[in-house]
Amino acid sequence: FAKAVAAGPDVPADAEDKSPVVVKRSYSLSSPPCRSADTYRISVKRHSQGLMSRFLHDCVQVGEVITVCEPGGEFTLDDAASGPIVLVSAGVGLTPMLTMLYELVDRGSGSNGFTLEPGLRSRPIFYVHCAQDGPHHACHGEVLQLAARAAAAQMDVRVHTAYSRPLPGDQCHDSKGRISGALIAELLGQALADADVYCCGPAVFMAQLQTDLEEHGLRPERYFYEKF
């Protein structure tokens, strides 16, 4: 199927009769959104106890067909806002953040089917991600490429990566430890009060981050999140 889709929604996948048990899961899209999409990408980490993730990694081969539904959900960018945009993720929570970053860069540069929106050039965009270490850091190259595209379009995209347990040879992180409200407040300064924060990650992480950010001046109604 093909359906134009904005950044953020997830796509339900069904293992059907290819799995010993009936398994259905919803995965956030990690592909660039466009006005007439004919492909969708999901990025799935294999978990030793995950029925669907093991099925996708161990059983599905290139060329096989699985059943999926149209993307849906309410975790999308708020076009009515005008302040800084902060995309925060931990672990595999980066997938909707990556899609949102694709959309923002496409809209700010008027590419891939999007009409140019010059106003995005005056809105700082922060992509803040936490991974355990380098081997667990997914899609970093894509993010840097998007940041370079944004710079060429005179957009202000800033990337900050935190590793909670960096390895001795890791060099792609900007800070050590987990993402906190204090870290984001340091990155944004007084602009945090006017920011929109989008977050995806473990439930405990998102709840604590919201509390921290509100203590640092973020308006509660400007915090948006999606659970795994």
PDB file of C-alpha atoms in Angstrom:
ATOM      1  CA  PHE A   1       0.000   0.000   0.000  1.00  0.00           C
ATOM      2  CA  ALA A   2       1.018   3.607  -0.298  1.00  0.00           C
ATOM      3  CA  LYS A   3      -0.160   6.529   1.752  1.00  0.00           C
ATOM      4  CA  ALA A   4       1.310   9.966   2.355  1.00  0.00           C
ATOM      5  CA  VAL A   5       2.224  10.265   6.026  1.00  0.00           C
ATOM      6  CA  ALA A   6       3.621  12.916   8.352  1.00  0.00           C
ATOM      7  CA  ALA A   7       6.403  12.259  10.827  1.00  0.00           C
ATOM      8  CA  GLY A   8       5.572  10.474  14.062  1.00  0.00           C
ATOM      9  CA  PRO A   9       2.864   7.848  13.422  1.00  0.00           C
ATOM     10  CA  ASP A  10       3.481   4.148  13.860  1.00  0.00           C
ATOM     11  CA  VAL A  11       2.575   1.190  11.680  1.00  0.00           C
ATOM     12  CA  PRO A  12       0.974  -2.008  13.060  1.00  0.00           C
ATOM     13  CA  ALA A  13       2.618  -5.244  11.882  1.00  0.00           C
ATOM     14  CA  ASP A  14       1.086  -8.706  12.024  1.00  0.00           C
ATOM     15  CA  ALA A  15       3.080 -11.958  12.027  1.00  0.00           C
ATOM     16  CA  GLU A  16      -0.062 -13.882  10.954  1.00  0.00           C
ATOM     17  CA  ASP A  17       0.482 -17.566  10.198  1.00  0.00           C
ATOM     18  CA  LYS A  18       4.245 -17.171   9.759  1.00  0.00           C
ATOM     19  CA  SER A  19       4.691 -17.279  13.541  1.00  0.00           C
ATOM     20  CA  PRO A  20       3.793 -20.133  15.949  1.00  0.00           C
ATOM     21  CA  VAL A  21       1.572 -17.681  17.865  1.00  0.00           C
ATOM     22  CA  VAL A  22      -0.510 -14.682  16.833  1.00  0.00           C
ATOM     23  CA  VAL A  23       1.641 -11.593  17.355  1.00  0.00           C
ATOM     24  CA  LYS A  24       0.801  -7.978  16.530  1.00  0.00           C
ATOM     25  CA  ARG A  25       2.973  -4.985  17.311  1.00  0.00           C
ATOM     26  CA  SER A  26       3.090  -1.307  16.373  1.00  0.00           C
ATOM     27  CA  TYR A  27       6.395   0.251  15.341  1.00  0.00           C
ATOM     28  CA  SER A  28       7.218   3.902  14.800  1.00  0.00           C
ATOM     29  CA  LEU A  29       8.225   4.759  11.283  1.00  0.00           C
ATOM     30  CA  SER A  30      11.878   5.721  10.882  1.00  0.00           C
ATOM     31  CA  SER A  31      11.705   6.572   7.188  1.00  0.00           C
ATOM     32  CA  PRO A  32      11.587  10.083   5.740  1.00  0.00           C
ATOM     33  CA  PRO A  33       7.969  11.271   5.401  1.00  0.00           C
ATOM     34  CA  CYS A  34       6.801  12.558   2.045  1.00  0.00           C
ATOM     35  CA  ARG A  35       3.627  13.613   0.293  1.00  0.00           C
ATOM     36  CA  SER A  36       3.258  10.392  -1.715  1.00  0.00           C
ATOM     37  CA  ALA A  37       5.066   7.652   0.175  1.00  0.00           C
ATOM     38  CA  ASP A  38       5.432   4.278  -1.489  1.00  0.00           C
ATOM     39  CA  THR A  39       7.784   2.755   1.070  1.00  0.00           C
ATOM     40  CA  TYR A  40       7.845   2.778   4.865  1.00  0.00           C
ATOM     41  CA  ARG A  41      10.779   1.858   7.084  1.00  0.00           C
ATOM     42  CA  ILE A  42      10.743   0.570  10.639  1.00  0.00           C
ATOM     43  CA  SER A  43      13.893   0.031  12.681  1.00  0.00           C
ATOM     44  CA  VAL A  44      13.552  -2.864  15.091  1.00  0.00           C
ATOM     45  CA  LYS A  45      16.050  -3.873  17.770  1.00  0.00           C
ATOM     46  CA  ARG A  46      16.168  -7.603  18.441  1.00  0.00           C
ATOM     47  CA  HIS A  47      15.261  -8.506  22.020  1.00  0.00           C
ATOM     48  CA  SER A  48      15.946 -12.000  23.310  1.00  0.00           C
ATOM     49  CA  GLN A  49      12.425 -12.187  24.803  1.00  0.00           C
ATOM     50  CA  GLY A  50      10.650 -10.230  22.075  1.00  0.00           C
ATOM     51  CA  LEU A  51       8.332 -12.388  19.980  1.00  0.00           C
ATOM     52  CA  MET A  52       7.903  -9.979  17.073  1.00  0.00           C
ATOM     53  CA  SER A  53      11.456  -8.610  17.078  1.00  0.00           C
ATOM     54  CA  ARG A  54      12.889 -12.143  16.982  1.00  0.00           C
ATOM     55  CA  PHE A  55      10.442 -13.063  14.245  1.00  0.00           C
ATOM     56  CA  LEU A  56      11.447 -10.071  12.120  1.00  0.00           C
ATOM     57  CA  HIS A  57      15.168 -10.628  12.644  1.00  0.00           C
ATOM     58  CA  ASP A  58      15.310 -14.415  12.504  1.00  0.00           C
ATOM     59  CA  CYS A  59      12.472 -15.503  10.227  1.00  0.00           C
ATOM     60  CA  VAL A  60      11.540 -12.815   7.707  1.00  0.00           C
ATOM     61  CA  GLN A  61      13.621 -12.852   4.529  1.00  0.00           C
ATOM     62  CA  VAL A  62      14.043 -10.200   1.839  1.00  0.00           C
ATOM     63  CA  GLY A  63      11.126 -10.425  -0.577  1.00  0.00           C
ATOM     64  CA  GLU A  64       8.631 -11.908   1.889  1.00  0.00           C
ATOM     65  CA  VAL A  65       5.282 -10.209   2.437  1.00  0.00           C
ATOM     66  CA  ILE A  66       3.872  -9.451   5.875  1.00  0.00           C
ATOM     67  CA  THR A  67       0.609  -7.734   6.753  1.00  0.00           C
ATOM     68  CA  VAL A  68       0.731  -4.143   7.959  1.00  0.00           C
ATOM     69  CA  CYS A  69      -1.944  -1.500   8.459  1.00  0.00           C
ATOM     70  CA  GLU A  70      -1.879   2.157   7.513  1.00  0.00           C
ATOM     71  CA  PRO A  71       0.261   4.354   9.774  1.00  0.00           C
ATOM     72  CA  GLY A  72      -1.637   6.143  12.494  1.00  0.00           C
ATOM     73  CA  GLY A  73      -1.263   7.909  15.807  1.00  0.00           C
ATOM     74  CA  GLU A  74      -1.305  11.378  17.329  1.00  0.00           C
ATOM     75  CA  PHE A  75       2.409  11.875  17.999  1.00  0.00           C
ATOM     76  CA  THR A  76       3.082  14.491  15.325  1.00  0.00           C
ATOM     77  CA  LEU A  77       4.685  17.903  15.104  1.00  0.00           C
ATOM     78  CA  ASP A  78       2.639  20.913  16.236  1.00  0.00           C
ATOM     79  CA  ASP A  79       2.648  23.367  13.334  1.00  0.00           C
ATOM     80  CA  ALA A  80       1.080  26.138  15.428  1.00  0.00           C
ATOM     81  CA  ALA A  81       4.194  26.640  17.547  1.00  0.00           C
ATOM     82  CA  SER A  82       7.029  29.056  16.741  1.00  0.00           C
ATOM     83  CA  GLY A  83       9.715  28.432  19.374  1.00  0.00           C
ATOM     84  CA  PRO A  84      12.688  26.058  19.490  1.00  0.00           C
ATOM     85  CA  ILE A  85      12.028  22.383  18.728  1.00  0.00           C
ATOM     86  CA  VAL A  86      13.661  19.736  20.913  1.00  0.00           C
ATOM     87  CA  LEU A  87      13.645  16.094  19.810  1.00  0.00           C
ATOM     88  CA  VAL A  88      14.706  13.901  22.732  1.00  0.00           C
ATOM     89  CA  SER A  89      15.113  10.126  22.693  1.00  0.00           C
ATOM     90  CA  ALA A  90      16.702   7.252  24.549  1.00  0.00           C
ATOM     91  CA  GLY A  91      17.624   3.922  23.010  1.00  0.00           C
ATOM     92  CA  VAL A  92      15.245   2.723  20.301  1.00  0.00           C
ATOM     93  CA  GLY A  93      13.009   5.702  21.035  1.00  0.00           C
ATOM     94  CA  LEU A  94      14.962   7.527  18.354  1.00  0.00           C
ATOM     95  CA  THR A  95      12.775   6.209  15.511  1.00  0.00           C
ATOM     96  CA  PRO A  96       9.963   8.816  15.589  1.00  0.00           C
ATOM     97  CA  MET A  97      12.517  11.538  16.405  1.00  0.00           C
ATOM     98  CA  LEU A  98      14.493  10.639  13.285  1.00  0.00           C
ATOM     99  CA  THR A  99      11.374  10.833  11.135  1.00  0.00           C
ATOM    100  CA  MET A 100      10.476  14.209  12.654  1.00  0.00           C
ATOM    101  CA  LEU A 101      13.973  15.484  11.951  1.00  0.00           C
ATOM    102  CA  TYR A 102      13.645  14.350   8.334  1.00  0.00           C
ATOM    103  CA  GLU A 103      10.353  16.224   8.041  1.00  0.00           C
ATOM    104  CA  LEU A 104      11.684  19.412   9.587  1.00  0.00           C
ATOM    105  CA  VAL A 105      14.742  19.475   7.321  1.00  0.00           C
ATOM    106  CA  ASP A 106      12.605  18.733   4.254  1.00  0.00           C
ATOM    107  CA  ARG A 107      10.168  21.507   5.140  1.00  0.00           C
ATOM    108  CA  GLY A 108      12.933  23.971   5.967  1.00  0.00           C
ATOM    109  CA  SER A 109      14.720  23.244   2.687  1.00  0.00           C
ATOM    110  CA  GLY A 110      11.644  22.754   0.494  1.00  0.00           C
ATOM    111  CA  SER A 111      12.712  19.292  -0.640  1.00  0.00           C
ATOM    112  CA  ASN A 112      11.246  15.806  -1.117  1.00  0.00           C
ATOM    113  CA  GLY A 113       7.757  17.046  -1.929  1.00  0.00           C
ATOM    114  CA  PHE A 114       7.467  19.655   0.832  1.00  0.00           C
ATOM    115  CA  THR A 115       6.802  23.333   0.247  1.00  0.00           C
ATOM    116  CA  LEU A 116       9.568  25.576   1.545  1.00  0.00           C
ATOM    117  CA  GLU A 117       8.809  27.003   4.998  1.00  0.00           C
ATOM    118  CA  PRO A 118      11.315  29.824   5.584  1.00  0.00           C
ATOM    119  CA  GLY A 119      10.078  30.246   9.171  1.00  0.00           C
ATOM    120  CA  LEU A 120      11.826  27.025  10.178  1.00  0.00           C
ATOM    121  CA  ARG A 121      15.173  28.693   9.482  1.00  0.00           C
ATOM    122  CA  SER A 122      14.662  30.914  12.517  1.00  0.00           C
ATOM    123  CA  ARG A 123      13.678  28.056  14.851  1.00  0.00           C
ATOM    124  CA  PRO A 124      16.582  26.235  16.521  1.00  0.00           C
ATOM    125  CA  ILE A 125      16.127  22.465  16.341  1.00  0.00           C
ATOM    126  CA  PHE A 126      17.850  20.294  18.926  1.00  0.00           C
ATOM    127  CA  TYR A 127      18.266  16.558  18.348  1.00  0.00           C
ATOM    128  CA  VAL A 128      19.253  15.064  21.715  1.00  0.00           C
ATOM    129  CA  HIS A 129      19.775  11.314  21.958  1.00  0.00           C
ATOM    130  CA  CYS A 130      21.064   8.951  24.621  1.00  0.00           C
ATOM    131  CA  ALA A 131      22.547   5.536  23.846  1.00  0.00           C
ATOM    132  CA  GLN A 132      24.420   3.096  26.028  1.00  0.00           C
ATOM    133  CA  ASP A 133      27.600   3.268  23.958  1.00  0.00           C
ATOM    134  CA  GLY A 134      28.887   3.406  20.396  1.00  0.00           C
ATOM    135  CA  PRO A 135      27.830  -0.122  19.342  1.00  0.00           C
ATOM    136  CA  HIS A 136      24.290   0.620  20.600  1.00  0.00           C
ATOM    137  CA  HIS A 137      24.071   3.992  18.833  1.00  0.00           C
ATOM    138  CA  ALA A 138      21.816   3.608  15.789  1.00  0.00           C
ATOM    139  CA  CYS A 139      21.382   5.960  12.819  1.00  0.00           C
ATOM    140  CA  HIS A 140      24.064   8.420  13.916  1.00  0.00           C
ATOM    141  CA  GLY A 141      25.364   8.836  10.366  1.00  0.00           C
ATOM    142  CA  GLU A 142      21.868   9.673   9.108  1.00  0.00           C
ATOM    143  CA  VAL A 143      21.440  12.329  11.781  1.00  0.00           C
ATOM    144  CA  LEU A 144      24.753  13.973  10.884  1.00  0.00           C
ATOM    145  CA  GLN A 145      23.806  13.968   7.200  1.00  0.00           C
ATOM    146  CA  LEU A 146      20.501  15.641   8.038  1.00  0.00           C
ATOM    147  CA  ALA A 147      22.309  18.241  10.148  1.00  0.00           C
ATOM    148  CA  ALA A 148      24.607  18.952   7.187  1.00  0.00           C
ATOM    149  CA  ARG A 149      21.592  19.305   4.850  1.00  0.00           C
ATOM    150  CA  ALA A 150      19.998  21.677   7.334  1.00  0.00           C
ATOM    151  CA  ALA A 151      23.129  23.821   7.533  1.00  0.00           C
ATOM    152  CA  ALA A 152      23.233  24.054   3.735  1.00  0.00           C
ATOM    153  CA  ALA A 153      19.628  25.309   3.857  1.00  0.00           C
ATOM    154  CA  GLN A 154      20.527  27.908   6.519  1.00  0.00           C
ATOM    155  CA  MET A 155      18.664  26.001   9.221  1.00  0.00           C
ATOM    156  CA  ASP A 156      19.880  25.745  12.813  1.00  0.00           C
ATOM    157  CA  VAL A 157      19.995  22.041  13.713  1.00  0.00           C
ATOM    158  CA  ARG A 158      22.112  21.081  16.724  1.00  0.00           C
ATOM    159  CA  VAL A 159      22.940  17.475  17.586  1.00  0.00           C
ATOM    160  CA  HIS A 160      23.855  16.345  21.093  1.00  0.00           C
ATOM    161  CA  THR A 161      24.608  12.718  21.913  1.00  0.00           C
ATOM    162  CA  ALA A 162      24.943  11.290  25.416  1.00  0.00           C
ATOM    163  CA  TYR A 163      26.362   7.830  26.183  1.00  0.00           C
ATOM    164  CA  SER A 164      25.289   6.390  29.509  1.00  0.00           C
ATOM    165  CA  ARG A 165      28.171   3.880  29.595  1.00  0.00           C
ATOM    166  CA  PRO A 166      30.691   4.822  26.894  1.00  0.00           C
ATOM    167  CA  LEU A 167      33.404   2.368  25.912  1.00  0.00           C
ATOM    168  CA  PRO A 168      37.062   3.439  26.009  1.00  0.00           C
ATOM    169  CA  GLY A 169      37.201   3.904  22.230  1.00  0.00           C
ATOM    170  CA  ASP A 170      33.894   5.757  21.808  1.00  0.00           C
ATOM    171  CA  GLN A 171      34.260   9.174  20.198  1.00  0.00           C
ATOM    172  CA  CYS A 172      30.789  10.058  18.885  1.00  0.00           C
ATOM    173  CA  HIS A 173      29.265  11.360  22.108  1.00  0.00           C
ATOM    174  CA  ASP A 174      29.156  14.884  23.493  1.00  0.00           C
ATOM    175  CA  SER A 175      28.469  14.011  27.127  1.00  0.00           C
ATOM    176  CA  LYS A 176      28.612  11.058  29.495  1.00  0.00           C
ATOM    177  CA  GLY A 177      25.557   9.977  31.475  1.00  0.00           C
ATOM    178  CA  ARG A 178      21.842   9.999  30.849  1.00  0.00           C
ATOM    179  CA  ILE A 179      19.795  12.861  29.454  1.00  0.00           C
ATOM    180  CA  SER A 180      18.333  15.084  32.145  1.00  0.00           C
ATOM    181  CA  GLY A 181      16.296  18.227  32.336  1.00  0.00           C
ATOM    182  CA  ALA A 182      19.409  20.038  33.519  1.00  0.00           C
ATOM    183  CA  LEU A 183      21.285  19.007  30.369  1.00  0.00           C
ATOM    184  CA  ILE A 184      18.528  20.240  28.064  1.00  0.00           C
ATOM    185  CA  ALA A 185      18.184  23.448  30.066  1.00  0.00           C
ATOM    186  CA  GLU A 186      21.927  23.986  29.639  1.00  0.00           C
ATOM    187  CA  LEU A 187      21.659  23.449  25.878  1.00  0.00           C
ATOM    188  CA  LEU A 188      18.716  25.831  25.438  1.00  0.00           C
ATOM    189  CA  GLY A 189      19.203  28.386  28.176  1.00  0.00           C
ATOM    190  CA  GLN A 190      16.287  30.807  28.550  1.00  0.00           C
ATOM    191  CA  ALA A 191      14.841  29.583  25.231  1.00  0.00           C
ATOM    192  CA  LEU A 192      13.533  26.483  27.054  1.00  0.00           C
ATOM    193  CA  ALA A 193      10.511  28.496  28.222  1.00  0.00           C
ATOM    194  CA  ASP A 194       9.349  28.865  24.605  1.00  0.00           C
ATOM    195  CA  ALA A 195      10.343  25.404  23.395  1.00  0.00           C
ATOM    196  CA  ASP A 196       8.347  22.418  22.223  1.00  0.00           C
ATOM    197  CA  VAL A 197       9.831  19.157  23.500  1.00  0.00           C
ATOM    198  CA  TYR A 198       9.066  15.831  21.812  1.00  0.00           C
ATOM    199  CA  CYS A 199      10.241  12.750  23.647  1.00  0.00           C
ATOM    200  CA  CYS A 200      10.292   8.986  23.110  1.00  0.00           C
ATOM    201  CA  GLY A 201      11.954   6.397  25.314  1.00  0.00           C
ATOM    202  CA  PRO A 202      11.349   4.235  28.386  1.00  0.00           C
ATOM    203  CA  ALA A 203       8.368   5.371  30.480  1.00  0.00           C
ATOM    204  CA  VAL A 204      10.432   6.131  33.583  1.00  0.00           C
ATOM    205  CA  PHE A 205      12.861   8.224  31.545  1.00  0.00           C
ATOM    206  CA  MET A 206      10.084  10.266  29.917  1.00  0.00           C
ATOM    207  CA  ALA A 207       8.242  10.897  33.197  1.00  0.00           C
ATOM    208  CA  GLN A 208      11.380  12.030  35.013  1.00  0.00           C
ATOM    209  CA  LEU A 209      12.451  14.212  32.105  1.00  0.00           C
ATOM    210  CA  GLN A 210       9.074  15.956  32.025  1.00  0.00           C
ATOM    211  CA  THR A 211       9.289  16.692  35.754  1.00  0.00           C
ATOM    212  CA  ASP A 212      12.842  17.992  35.406  1.00  0.00           C
ATOM    213  CA  LEU A 213      12.014  20.190  32.411  1.00  0.00           C
ATOM    214  CA  GLU A 214       8.984  21.734  34.082  1.00  0.00           C
ATOM    215  CA  GLU A 215      11.174  22.582  37.082  1.00  0.00           C
ATOM    216  CA  HIS A 216      13.510  24.349  34.644  1.00  0.00           C
ATOM    217  CA  GLY A 217      10.694  26.418  33.128  1.00  0.00           C
ATOM    218  CA  LEU A 218       9.132  24.331  30.347  1.00  0.00           C
ATOM    219  CA  ARG A 219       5.383  24.817  30.033  1.00  0.00           C
ATOM    220  CA  PRO A 220       3.615  21.477  30.736  1.00  0.00           C
ATOM    221  CA  GLU A 221       1.450  21.726  27.610  1.00  0.00           C
ATOM    222  CA  ARG A 222       4.574  21.937  25.408  1.00  0.00           C
ATOM    223  CA  TYR A 223       5.842  18.463  26.348  1.00  0.00           C
ATOM    224  CA  PHE A 224       4.796  15.735  23.900  1.00  0.00           C
ATOM    225  CA  TYR A 225       5.713  12.090  24.208  1.00  0.00           C
ATOM    226  CA  GLU A 226       5.090   8.629  22.839  1.00  0.00           C
ATOM    227  CA  LYS A 227       5.402   5.419  24.822  1.00  0.00           C
ATOM    228  CA  PHE A 228       7.049   2.294  23.447  1.00  0.00           C
TER     229      PHE A 228
END
